[in-house]
Amino acid sequence: MYSFSPKLRLYSIIFIVLGLVLFGAGYFMNHGIDDAKIEHLMEAVHAGGLNKPTHSSELIGPQDHAAHLEHAKMQIHNQPLAAVHSVAVFLFALSCCALFFYSIQNAAHAGWPIIILRVMEAIASYIPWGGAILIIIMLLNVTHQGHLFHWMDSSLTTPGDPHFDPILYEKKKFLNIPFYAFRTIFYVVGASFFAWKLKSMSKKVDENKGNRKIYANYYSWSVGYISFFGFCSAAWAWDWLMSIDPHWYSTMYIWYAMVSALASSIAVIILISVYLKKNGFLPQFNDNHLHDLGVFLFATSMLWTYTWFAQFMLYWYANIPEEVNYFFGRFEYYSWTFLPVMIFVFLLPLLVLVSSSIKRNYKVVTTMAVIVLLGQWVNYFNMVMPGTVGPYWKTPEVLLLTVGALLFFAGLFVFAVMTALSKLKLIPTGNPFLKESEIYEYPF
């Protein structure tokens, strides 16, 4: 039985408190920016030769100075909520992907990962916490306390209005506030239900060792979650990420966002499993299990790279203005984060993890897990910030908001996951494939 280390608990609480302090400081700095300062920031951006639009809304409606100033004000005051949104969506998707990976192992009757099933269950325990935060963000947006989603402005879909947008008018059947609110609640409640149900079924399997009917039911619920996740992971990528810039769309985007979270979830599984192993709580975890997790980390990193390149290549050679606009803004304003992230989530995993033997090295694999995890968080940063904050991100308040949000959510995630883990029996003794996992040896 794992006992939540007082030291680790203290660190998680310190992260939460420090994150709140830094975020609070950034929030007050952001709300202290007046119109004169905003106009100065806007002029400084244009004076530097940067003039590419970061959002489709800049191409619609009046194009005078007052309209550009109003847009800049909205982007700057989006900074606090955008910083929260990027981390909140990332960790919620990561937790759902951990449960997806867990369900795939159950559905495939895989033997090798049985001794780390409880780690995946613990990560999935964050889903209700992260989901509650996303519902709060949704409420702020639908009540117009936040402005991350441009399409929520009713004037854009009102024929005859000076700001009328025919493209958004055509998408109104899907992109409307009531349906968006319903979908968000559906994703959160559904994922939370499956996290609870699969955990309770896993416990029943332990309590009724050898009962085939209960195990078959456990299998069925795992397949059910795979189906739920397959639909909802696509839909929440549309809702929470792609609809930030509603003119732009990509058929690769749902895979791009999901695989990013999947690679991150495997990185977290590696880190927690190795932590438990090194502290004597999971001696059954060995080089062979580490190797297979390293294989999945490498494979998902390469798959993410494929989706990134395929999406970019298709839009580059099509050269349709509303489509390439998405990349222009990121290349011009986010050059520090957009392409360099490829070093951490593609180049390093390719160079380091391609070797089979090195996947058995605990230090190397855990280091790569940290690198991939941070790189994929930057990837979510790149998905959210350009369309919400635009070019106004290289400022002290954005640094405080971003670091504060990251520390707060990291502390909350560690606290929720490790607390859940301490309440679970680490080894699923009733699972019929446990013996196979304990003696598992990679054949090559």
Tab-separated table of C-alpha atoms in Angstrom:
chain	number	residue	atom	x	y	z
A	1	MET	CA	0.000	0.000	0.000
A	2	TYR	CA	1.412	3.359	-1.023
A	3	SER	CA	1.612	6.094	1.604
A	4	PHE	CA	1.549	9.677	0.345
A	5	SER	CA	4.926	11.071	1.372
A	6	PRO	CA	4.558	14.094	3.714
A	7	LYS	CA	7.437	15.722	1.858
A	8	LEU	CA	5.771	15.279	-1.536
A	9	ARG	CA	2.454	16.437	-0.081
A	10	LEU	CA	4.165	19.563	1.253
A	11	TYR	CA	5.757	20.250	-2.127
A	12	SER	CA	2.401	19.920	-3.892
A	13	ILE	CA	0.792	22.376	-1.439
A	14	ILE	CA	3.714	24.802	-1.858
A	15	PHE	CA	3.253	24.605	-5.632
A	16	ILE	CA	-0.456	25.349	-5.282
A	17	VAL	CA	0.116	28.329	-2.986
A	18	LEU	CA	3.074	29.702	-4.951
A	19	GLY	CA	1.104	29.301	-8.174
A	20	LEU	CA	-1.822	31.256	-6.733
A	21	VAL	CA	0.493	34.030	-5.519
A	22	LEU	CA	2.262	34.381	-8.882
A	23	PHE	CA	-0.997	34.176	-10.803
A	24	GLY	CA	-2.585	36.762	-8.508
A	25	ALA	CA	0.335	39.132	-9.066
A	26	GLY	CA	0.079	38.676	-12.829
A	27	TYR	CA	-3.698	39.146	-12.698
A	28	PHE	CA	-3.461	42.496	-10.908
A	29	MET	CA	-0.684	43.647	-13.227
A	30	ASN	CA	-2.838	42.705	-16.219
A	31	HIS	CA	-5.878	44.570	-14.927
A	32	GLY	CA	-3.742	47.608	-14.190
A	33	ILE	CA	-2.991	48.100	-17.896
A	34	ASP	CA	-4.888	51.140	-19.171
A	35	ASP	CA	-5.904	52.078	-22.723
A	36	ALA	CA	-2.854	54.304	-23.218
A	37	LYS	CA	-0.491	51.435	-22.408
A	38	ILE	CA	-2.443	49.071	-24.662
A	39	GLU	CA	-2.180	51.535	-27.542
A	40	HIS	CA	1.549	51.831	-26.905
A	41	LEU	CA	1.919	48.019	-26.953
A	42	MET	CA	-0.071	47.801	-30.172
A	43	GLU	CA	2.062	50.460	-31.848
A	44	ALA	CA	5.257	48.762	-30.648
A	45	VAL	CA	4.165	45.479	-32.268
A	46	HIS	CA	3.426	47.135	-35.605
A	47	ALA	CA	6.568	49.289	-35.430
A	48	GLY	CA	8.620	46.108	-35.143
A	49	GLY	CA	7.387	45.053	-38.560
A	50	LEU	CA	5.023	42.424	-37.218
A	51	ASN	CA	1.740	42.717	-39.048
A	52	LYS	CA	0.429	39.210	-39.624
A	53	PRO	CA	-3.052	38.549	-38.146
A	54	THR	CA	-3.163	35.985	-35.341
A	55	HIS	CA	-6.899	35.449	-35.488
A	56	SER	CA	-9.582	35.332	-38.173
A	57	SER	CA	-11.584	38.002	-36.320
A	58	GLU	CA	-8.993	40.556	-37.440
A	59	LEU	CA	-10.088	40.009	-41.039
A	60	ILE	CA	-13.791	40.688	-40.431
A	61	GLY	CA	-15.614	43.921	-39.630
A	62	PRO	CA	-14.277	47.491	-39.401
A	63	GLN	CA	-10.548	47.864	-39.985
A	64	ASP	CA	-9.975	51.326	-38.523
A	65	HIS	CA	-7.699	52.246	-35.618
A	66	ALA	CA	-10.486	52.104	-33.047
A	67	ALA	CA	-11.417	48.557	-34.095
A	68	HIS	CA	-7.794	47.408	-33.895
A	69	LEU	CA	-7.423	49.001	-30.460
A	70	GLU	CA	-10.575	47.280	-29.210
A	71	HIS	CA	-9.250	43.951	-30.459
A	72	ALA	CA	-5.882	44.541	-28.767
A	73	LYS	CA	-7.645	45.367	-25.471
A	74	MET	CA	-9.546	42.103	-25.614
A	75	GLN	CA	-6.390	40.109	-26.371
A	76	ILE	CA	-4.474	41.657	-23.489
A	77	HIS	CA	-7.303	41.141	-21.010
A	78	ASN	CA	-7.598	37.535	-22.202
A	79	GLN	CA	-4.180	36.767	-20.732
A	80	PRO	CA	-5.265	35.400	-17.291
A	81	LEU	CA	-8.019	33.113	-18.562
A	82	ALA	CA	-5.935	31.941	-21.525
A	83	ALA	CA	-3.072	30.936	-19.204
A	84	VAL	CA	-5.500	28.888	-17.082
A	85	HIS	CA	-7.305	27.412	-20.081
A	86	SER	CA	-4.177	26.033	-21.757
A	87	VAL	CA	-3.031	24.105	-18.660
A	88	ALA	CA	-6.555	23.058	-17.626
A	89	VAL	CA	-7.342	21.494	-21.018
A	90	PHE	CA	-3.898	19.886	-21.183
A	91	LEU	CA	-4.147	18.120	-17.819
A	92	PHE	CA	-7.763	17.080	-18.289
A	93	ALA	CA	-6.918	15.579	-21.707
A	94	LEU	CA	-3.793	13.944	-20.237
A	95	SER	CA	-5.849	12.265	-17.489
A	96	CYS	CA	-8.498	11.083	-19.959
A	97	CYS	CA	-5.730	9.676	-22.180
A	98	ALA	CA	-4.288	7.750	-19.234
A	99	LEU	CA	-7.714	6.143	-18.746
A	100	PHE	CA	-7.868	5.499	-22.500
A	101	PHE	CA	-4.473	3.772	-22.405
A	102	TYR	CA	-5.678	1.780	-19.387
A	103	SER	CA	-8.859	0.718	-21.205
A	104	ILE	CA	-6.925	-0.333	-24.299
A	105	GLN	CA	-4.763	-2.650	-22.172
A	106	ASN	CA	-7.872	-4.199	-20.629
A	107	ALA	CA	-9.661	-4.575	-23.951
A	108	ALA	CA	-6.571	-6.155	-25.531
A	109	HIS	CA	-6.110	-8.529	-22.557
A	110	ALA	CA	-2.540	-7.259	-22.370
A	111	GLY	CA	-0.517	-8.913	-19.631
A	112	TRP	CA	2.574	-6.739	-19.342
A	113	PRO	CA	1.028	-3.550	-17.792
A	114	ILE	CA	-1.134	-5.128	-15.059
A	115	ILE	CA	1.170	-4.095	-12.213
A	116	ILE	CA	0.871	-0.419	-13.234
A	117	LEU	CA	-2.913	-0.366	-13.748
A	118	ARG	CA	-3.324	1.367	-10.384
A	119	VAL	CA	-0.993	4.138	-11.536
A	120	MET	CA	-3.272	4.779	-14.503
A	121	GLU	CA	-6.353	4.689	-12.259
A	122	ALA	CA	-4.750	7.266	-9.970
A	123	ILE	CA	-3.985	9.595	-12.884
A	124	ALA	CA	-7.604	9.238	-14.031
A	125	SER	CA	-8.698	10.344	-10.544
A	126	TYR	CA	-7.750	13.887	-11.551
A	127	ILE	CA	-10.522	13.950	-14.180
A	128	PRO	CA	-13.302	15.318	-11.883
A	129	TRP	CA	-10.955	18.000	-10.510
A	130	GLY	CA	-9.811	19.135	-13.942
A	131	GLY	CA	-13.344	18.841	-15.306
A	132	ALA	CA	-14.761	21.109	-12.591
A	133	ILE	CA	-12.231	23.801	-13.542
A	134	LEU	CA	-13.167	23.486	-17.217
A	135	ILE	CA	-16.844	23.913	-16.352
A	136	ILE	CA	-15.955	27.107	-14.445
A	137	ILE	CA	-14.026	28.366	-17.485
A	138	MET	CA	-17.023	27.505	-19.664
A	139	LEU	CA	-19.357	29.472	-17.377
A	140	LEU	CA	-17.048	32.492	-17.479
A	141	ASN	CA	-17.065	32.414	-21.265
A	142	VAL	CA	-20.788	31.856	-21.821
A	143	THR	CA	-21.613	34.681	-19.384
A	144	HIS	CA	-19.133	36.898	-21.275
A	145	GLN	CA	-16.849	37.313	-18.265
A	146	GLY	CA	-14.185	35.758	-20.473
A	147	HIS	CA	-13.616	36.248	-24.206
A	148	LEU	CA	-11.533	33.291	-25.338
A	149	PHE	CA	-14.073	32.240	-27.950
A	150	HIS	CA	-14.705	34.896	-30.564
A	151	TRP	CA	-17.753	33.117	-31.996
A	152	MET	CA	-19.750	33.708	-28.769
A	153	ASP	CA	-20.261	37.353	-29.781
A	154	SER	CA	-23.876	37.415	-31.031
A	155	SER	CA	-23.249	40.397	-33.336
A	156	LEU	CA	-21.099	38.167	-35.557
A	157	THR	CA	-24.050	35.970	-36.489
A	158	THR	CA	-26.665	38.733	-36.791
A	159	PRO	CA	-27.316	39.570	-40.470
A	160	GLY	CA	-27.031	43.287	-41.133
A	161	ASP	CA	-24.701	43.951	-38.203
A	162	PRO	CA	-21.445	45.768	-39.176
A	163	HIS	CA	-19.521	42.860	-37.603
A	164	PHE	CA	-21.553	40.138	-39.333
A	165	ASP	CA	-19.422	37.116	-40.230
A	166	PRO	CA	-20.965	34.827	-42.883
A	167	ILE	CA	-18.574	31.974	-42.047
A	168	LEU	CA	-19.576	31.931	-38.384
A	169	TYR	CA	-23.211	32.267	-39.387
A	170	GLU	CA	-22.891	28.992	-41.319
A	171	LYS	CA	-21.282	27.293	-38.301
A	172	LYS	CA	-23.905	28.567	-35.863
A	173	LYS	CA	-25.704	25.204	-35.650
A	174	PHE	CA	-22.684	23.727	-33.911
A	175	LEU	CA	-20.968	26.801	-32.474
A	176	ASN	CA	-23.660	28.224	-30.244
A	177	ILE	CA	-23.590	28.813	-26.493
A	178	PRO	CA	-26.267	26.346	-25.266
A	179	PHE	CA	-24.898	23.442	-27.316
A	180	TYR	CA	-21.324	24.295	-26.310
A	181	ALA	CA	-22.280	24.357	-22.608
A	182	PHE	CA	-24.104	21.028	-22.936
A	183	ARG	CA	-21.146	19.394	-24.676
A	184	THR	CA	-18.669	20.615	-22.065
A	185	ILE	CA	-20.785	19.225	-19.229
A	186	PHE	CA	-21.271	15.975	-21.163
A	187	TYR	CA	-17.511	15.497	-21.642
A	188	VAL	CA	-16.727	16.193	-17.981
A	189	VAL	CA	-19.557	14.175	-16.450
A	190	GLY	CA	-19.052	11.285	-18.868
A	191	ALA	CA	-15.294	11.047	-18.310
A	192	SER	CA	-15.730	11.383	-14.526
A	193	PHE	CA	-18.342	8.612	-14.566
A	194	PHE	CA	-16.077	6.231	-16.497
A	195	ALA	CA	-13.127	7.009	-14.198
A	196	TRP	CA	-15.289	6.111	-11.186
A	197	LYS	CA	-16.894	3.078	-12.833
A	198	LEU	CA	-13.672	1.493	-14.075
A	199	LYS	CA	-12.007	2.029	-10.721
A	200	SER	CA	-14.936	0.391	-8.911
A	201	MET	CA	-14.997	-2.505	-11.422
A	202	SER	CA	-11.272	-3.021	-10.925
A	203	LYS	CA	-11.862	-3.227	-7.179
A	204	LYS	CA	-14.644	-5.785	-7.728
A	205	VAL	CA	-12.310	-7.914	-9.849
A	206	ASP	CA	-9.864	-7.952	-6.910
A	207	GLU	CA	-12.567	-8.814	-4.395
A	208	ASN	CA	-14.010	-11.592	-6.546
A	209	LYS	CA	-10.893	-13.243	-7.878
A	210	GLY	CA	-11.677	-15.788	-10.571
A	211	ASN	CA	-15.214	-14.530	-11.224
A	212	ARG	CA	-15.380	-14.476	-15.012
A	213	LYS	CA	-18.689	-12.619	-15.156
A	214	ILE	CA	-17.320	-9.647	-13.206
A	215	TYR	CA	-14.137	-9.582	-15.282
A	216	ALA	CA	-16.217	-9.707	-18.491
A	217	ASN	CA	-18.209	-6.728	-17.182
A	218	TYR	CA	-14.943	-4.919	-16.432
A	219	TYR	CA	-13.841	-5.629	-20.013
A	220	SER	CA	-17.142	-4.286	-21.401
A	221	TRP	CA	-16.870	-1.015	-19.469
A	222	SER	CA	-13.303	-0.597	-20.782
A	223	VAL	CA	-14.571	-0.974	-24.351
A	224	GLY	CA	-17.356	1.491	-23.522
A	225	TYR	CA	-14.852	4.110	-22.421
A	226	ILE	CA	-12.784	3.615	-25.577
A	227	SER	CA	-15.909	4.419	-27.611
A	228	PHE	CA	-16.765	7.417	-25.416
A	229	PHE	CA	-13.218	8.747	-25.594
A	230	GLY	CA	-13.000	8.256	-29.357
A	231	PHE	CA	-15.937	10.599	-29.892
A	232	CYS	CA	-15.392	13.073	-27.071
A	233	SER	CA	-11.634	13.603	-27.498
A	234	ALA	CA	-12.380	14.723	-31.060
A	235	ALA	CA	-15.272	16.939	-30.025
A	236	TRP	CA	-13.508	18.674	-27.130
A	237	ALA	CA	-10.539	19.407	-29.404
A	238	TRP	CA	-13.008	21.221	-31.664
A	239	ASP	CA	-14.735	22.994	-28.793
A	240	TRP	CA	-11.935	23.951	-26.418
A	241	LEU	CA	-9.045	24.437	-28.844
A	242	MET	CA	-9.870	24.665	-32.543
A	243	SER	CA	-12.897	26.944	-32.088
A	244	ILE	CA	-10.589	29.584	-30.593
A	245	ASP	CA	-10.013	30.529	-34.239
A	246	PRO	CA	-13.369	29.543	-35.746
A	247	HIS	CA	-12.588	30.384	-39.374
A	248	TRP	CA	-9.786	27.846	-39.418
A	249	TYR	CA	-10.280	24.098	-39.254
A	250	SER	CA	-8.211	21.007	-39.792
A	251	THR	CA	-9.164	17.355	-40.205
A	252	MET	CA	-5.826	16.417	-38.574
A	253	TYR	CA	-6.338	18.609	-35.533
A	254	ILE	CA	-8.240	16.114	-33.392
A	255	TRP	CA	-5.463	13.541	-33.801
A	256	TYR	CA	-2.826	16.183	-33.239
A	257	ALA	CA	-4.364	17.299	-29.934
A	258	MET	CA	-5.178	13.776	-28.723
A	259	VAL	CA	-1.773	12.244	-29.487
A	260	SER	CA	-0.095	15.192	-27.750
A	261	ALA	CA	-2.046	14.385	-24.574
A	262	LEU	CA	-1.480	10.633	-25.003
A	263	ALA	CA	2.301	11.060	-25.191
A	264	SER	CA	2.104	13.242	-22.070
A	265	SER	CA	0.023	10.667	-20.197
A	266	ILE	CA	2.569	7.944	-20.921
A	267	ALA	CA	5.320	10.274	-19.688
A	268	VAL	CA	3.421	10.756	-16.409
A	269	ILE	CA	2.852	6.981	-16.073
A	270	ILE	CA	6.612	6.491	-16.448
A	271	LEU	CA	7.447	9.136	-13.840
A	272	ILE	CA	5.008	7.805	-11.220
A	273	SER	CA	5.934	4.150	-11.837
A	274	VAL	CA	9.649	4.861	-11.492
A	275	TYR	CA	8.986	7.008	-8.393
A	276	LEU	CA	7.119	4.110	-6.769
A	277	LYS	CA	9.852	1.661	-7.813
A	278	LYS	CA	12.675	3.800	-6.417
A	279	ASN	CA	10.840	4.276	-3.119
A	280	GLY	CA	10.206	0.565	-2.644
A	281	PHE	CA	6.441	0.582	-3.213
A	282	LEU	CA	6.424	-1.220	-6.564
A	283	PRO	CA	9.322	-3.719	-6.663
A	284	GLN	CA	7.549	-5.751	-9.371
A	285	PHE	CA	8.135	-2.942	-11.866
A	286	ASN	CA	11.296	-3.844	-13.791
A	287	ASP	CA	13.387	-3.013	-16.837
A	288	ASN	CA	10.988	-4.829	-19.153
A	289	HIS	CA	7.996	-2.727	-18.115
A	290	LEU	CA	10.113	0.408	-18.394
A	291	HIS	CA	11.190	-0.660	-21.859
A	292	ASP	CA	7.628	-1.060	-23.082
A	293	LEU	CA	6.571	2.289	-21.648
A	294	GLY	CA	9.618	3.792	-23.381
A	295	VAL	CA	8.447	2.203	-26.641
A	296	PHE	CA	5.038	3.845	-26.253
A	297	LEU	CA	6.629	7.187	-25.386
A	298	PHE	CA	8.792	6.984	-28.499
A	299	ALA	CA	5.921	5.806	-30.722
A	300	THR	CA	3.465	8.486	-29.605
A	301	SER	CA	6.121	11.182	-29.990
A	302	MET	CA	6.751	10.074	-33.569
A	303	LEU	CA	3.000	9.855	-34.257
A	304	TRP	CA	2.544	13.380	-32.911
A	305	THR	CA	5.317	14.586	-35.217
A	306	TYR	CA	3.604	12.938	-38.175
A	307	THR	CA	0.302	14.694	-37.406
A	308	TRP	CA	2.104	18.037	-36.898
A	309	PHE	CA	3.912	17.760	-40.214
A	310	ALA	CA	0.912	16.421	-42.154
A	311	GLN	CA	-1.290	19.246	-40.897
A	312	PHE	CA	1.315	21.888	-41.667
A	313	MET	CA	2.214	20.459	-45.088
A	314	LEU	CA	-1.405	20.283	-46.255
A	315	TYR	CA	-2.044	23.906	-45.353
A	316	TRP	CA	1.273	25.108	-46.731
A	317	TYR	CA	0.773	23.772	-50.229
A	318	ALA	CA	-2.952	24.654	-50.333
A	319	ASN	CA	-2.018	28.285	-49.540
A	320	ILE	CA	-5.593	29.367	-48.789
A	321	PRO	CA	-5.430	32.702	-46.892
A	322	GLU	CA	-7.816	31.798	-44.072
A	323	GLU	CA	-5.932	28.554	-43.506
A	324	VAL	CA	-2.312	29.718	-43.623
A	325	ASN	CA	-3.239	32.639	-41.360
A	326	TYR	CA	-3.177	30.146	-38.466
A	327	PHE	CA	0.495	29.396	-39.130
A	328	PHE	CA	1.555	32.930	-40.100
A	329	GLY	CA	0.670	34.238	-36.644
A	330	ARG	CA	2.543	31.441	-34.925
A	331	PHE	CA	5.662	31.731	-37.080
A	332	GLU	CA	5.796	35.498	-36.728
A	333	TYR	CA	4.788	36.073	-33.093
A	334	TYR	CA	5.550	32.703	-31.443
A	335	SER	CA	8.847	31.828	-33.090
A	336	TRP	CA	10.366	31.163	-29.635
A	337	THR	CA	7.931	28.350	-28.900
A	338	PHE	CA	6.339	27.114	-32.128
A	339	LEU	CA	9.209	25.432	-34.000
A	340	PRO	CA	11.679	24.956	-31.095
A	341	VAL	CA	9.153	22.643	-29.406
A	342	MET	CA	10.012	20.102	-32.121
A	343	ILE	CA	13.430	19.680	-30.521
A	344	PHE	CA	11.877	18.421	-27.290
A	345	VAL	CA	8.989	16.331	-28.605
A	346	PHE	CA	10.551	14.967	-31.803
A	347	LEU	CA	14.295	15.340	-32.225
A	348	LEU	CA	15.414	14.316	-28.712
A	349	PRO	CA	13.052	11.313	-28.463
A	350	LEU	CA	14.174	10.223	-31.941
A	351	LEU	CA	17.877	10.457	-31.109
A	352	VAL	CA	17.676	9.024	-27.589
A	353	LEU	CA	14.813	6.511	-27.475
A	354	VAL	CA	15.370	4.788	-30.804
A	355	SER	CA	17.744	2.333	-29.100
A	356	SER	CA	16.056	-0.659	-27.479
A	357	SER	CA	18.687	-1.061	-24.771
A	358	ILE	CA	18.574	2.567	-23.665
A	359	LYS	CA	14.844	2.229	-22.937
A	360	ARG	CA	15.887	0.162	-19.910
A	361	ASN	CA	17.901	3.012	-18.423
A	362	TYR	CA	15.819	4.592	-15.652
A	363	LYS	CA	17.581	7.954	-15.651
A	364	VAL	CA	17.450	8.376	-19.412
A	365	VAL	CA	13.803	7.345	-19.796
A	366	THR	CA	12.590	9.495	-16.888
A	367	THR	CA	14.575	12.465	-18.203
A	368	MET	CA	12.982	12.008	-21.618
A	369	ALA	CA	9.559	11.694	-19.978
A	370	VAL	CA	10.040	15.083	-18.294
A	371	ILE	CA	11.267	16.652	-21.546
A	372	VAL	CA	8.320	15.289	-23.561
A	373	LEU	CA	5.833	16.333	-20.860
A	374	LEU	CA	7.093	19.914	-20.771
A	375	GLY	CA	7.355	20.021	-24.568
A	376	GLN	CA	3.759	18.916	-24.991
A	377	TRP	CA	2.582	21.506	-22.478
A	378	VAL	CA	4.315	24.142	-24.635
A	379	ASN	CA	2.483	22.623	-27.598
A	380	TYR	CA	-0.863	23.265	-25.853
A	381	PHE	CA	0.382	26.765	-25.037
A	382	ASN	CA	0.917	27.248	-28.779
A	383	MET	CA	-2.585	25.998	-29.517
A	384	VAL	CA	-4.291	28.413	-27.105
A	385	MET	CA	-2.282	31.611	-26.714
A	386	PRO	CA	-1.871	32.905	-30.314
A	387	GLY	CA	-5.628	32.922	-30.925
A	388	THR	CA	-6.524	34.446	-27.549
A	389	VAL	CA	-3.606	36.707	-26.584
A	390	GLY	CA	-2.052	37.312	-29.995
A	391	PRO	CA	1.311	39.086	-30.083
A	392	TYR	CA	0.966	40.436	-26.518
A	393	TRP	CA	2.619	37.586	-24.635
A	394	LYS	CA	6.240	38.678	-24.137
A	395	THR	CA	5.392	40.703	-21.039
A	396	PRO	CA	6.094	40.263	-17.289
A	397	GLU	CA	2.433	39.729	-16.450
A	398	VAL	CA	2.088	36.881	-18.974
A	399	LEU	CA	5.186	35.228	-17.516
A	400	LEU	CA	3.703	35.437	-14.006
A	401	LEU	CA	0.292	34.225	-15.189
A	402	THR	CA	1.734	31.314	-17.160
A	403	VAL	CA	4.175	30.138	-14.487
A	404	GLY	CA	1.558	30.685	-11.772
A	405	ALA	CA	-1.069	28.644	-13.626
A	406	LEU	CA	1.447	25.891	-14.384
A	407	LEU	CA	2.605	25.627	-10.750
A	408	PHE	CA	-0.954	25.689	-9.390
A	409	PHE	CA	-2.173	22.944	-11.720
A	410	ALA	CA	0.993	20.859	-11.248
A	411	GLY	CA	0.537	21.015	-7.474
A	412	LEU	CA	-3.164	20.193	-7.726
A	413	PHE	CA	-2.464	17.317	-10.113
A	414	VAL	CA	0.203	15.780	-7.879
A	415	PHE	CA	-1.979	16.212	-4.780
A	416	ALA	CA	-5.066	14.649	-6.410
A	417	VAL	CA	-3.209	11.778	-8.099
A	418	MET	CA	-0.994	10.772	-5.187
A	419	THR	CA	-3.876	11.054	-2.706
A	420	ALA	CA	-5.921	8.726	-4.912
A	421	LEU	CA	-2.964	6.358	-5.252
A	422	SER	CA	-2.577	6.152	-1.471
A	423	LYS	CA	-6.156	4.842	-1.238
A	424	LEU	CA	-5.626	2.076	-3.792
A	425	LYS	CA	-4.114	-1.375	-3.430
A	426	LEU	CA	-1.095	-1.038	-5.689
A	427	ILE	CA	-1.187	-4.567	-7.086
A	428	PRO	CA	-4.464	-5.742	-8.682
A	429	THR	CA	-4.307	-9.232	-7.172
A	430	GLY	CA	-7.601	-10.379	-8.715
A	431	ASN	CA	-6.598	-9.644	-12.297
A	432	PRO	CA	-6.178	-12.920	-14.218
A	433	PHE	CA	-3.134	-11.565	-16.070
A	434	LEU	CA	-1.186	-10.514	-12.978
A	435	LYS	CA	1.204	-13.477	-13.078
A	436	GLU	CA	2.022	-12.739	-16.707
A	437	SER	CA	2.878	-9.152	-15.759
A	438	GLU	CA	5.104	-10.193	-12.859
A	439	ILE	CA	7.187	-12.585	-14.967
A	440	TYR	CA	7.029	-10.479	-18.128
A	441	GLU	CA	10.274	-10.286	-20.059
A	442	TYR	CA	10.759	-8.407	-23.297
A	443	PRO	CA	11.967	-11.041	-25.793
A	444	PHE	CA	14.590	-8.992	-27.667
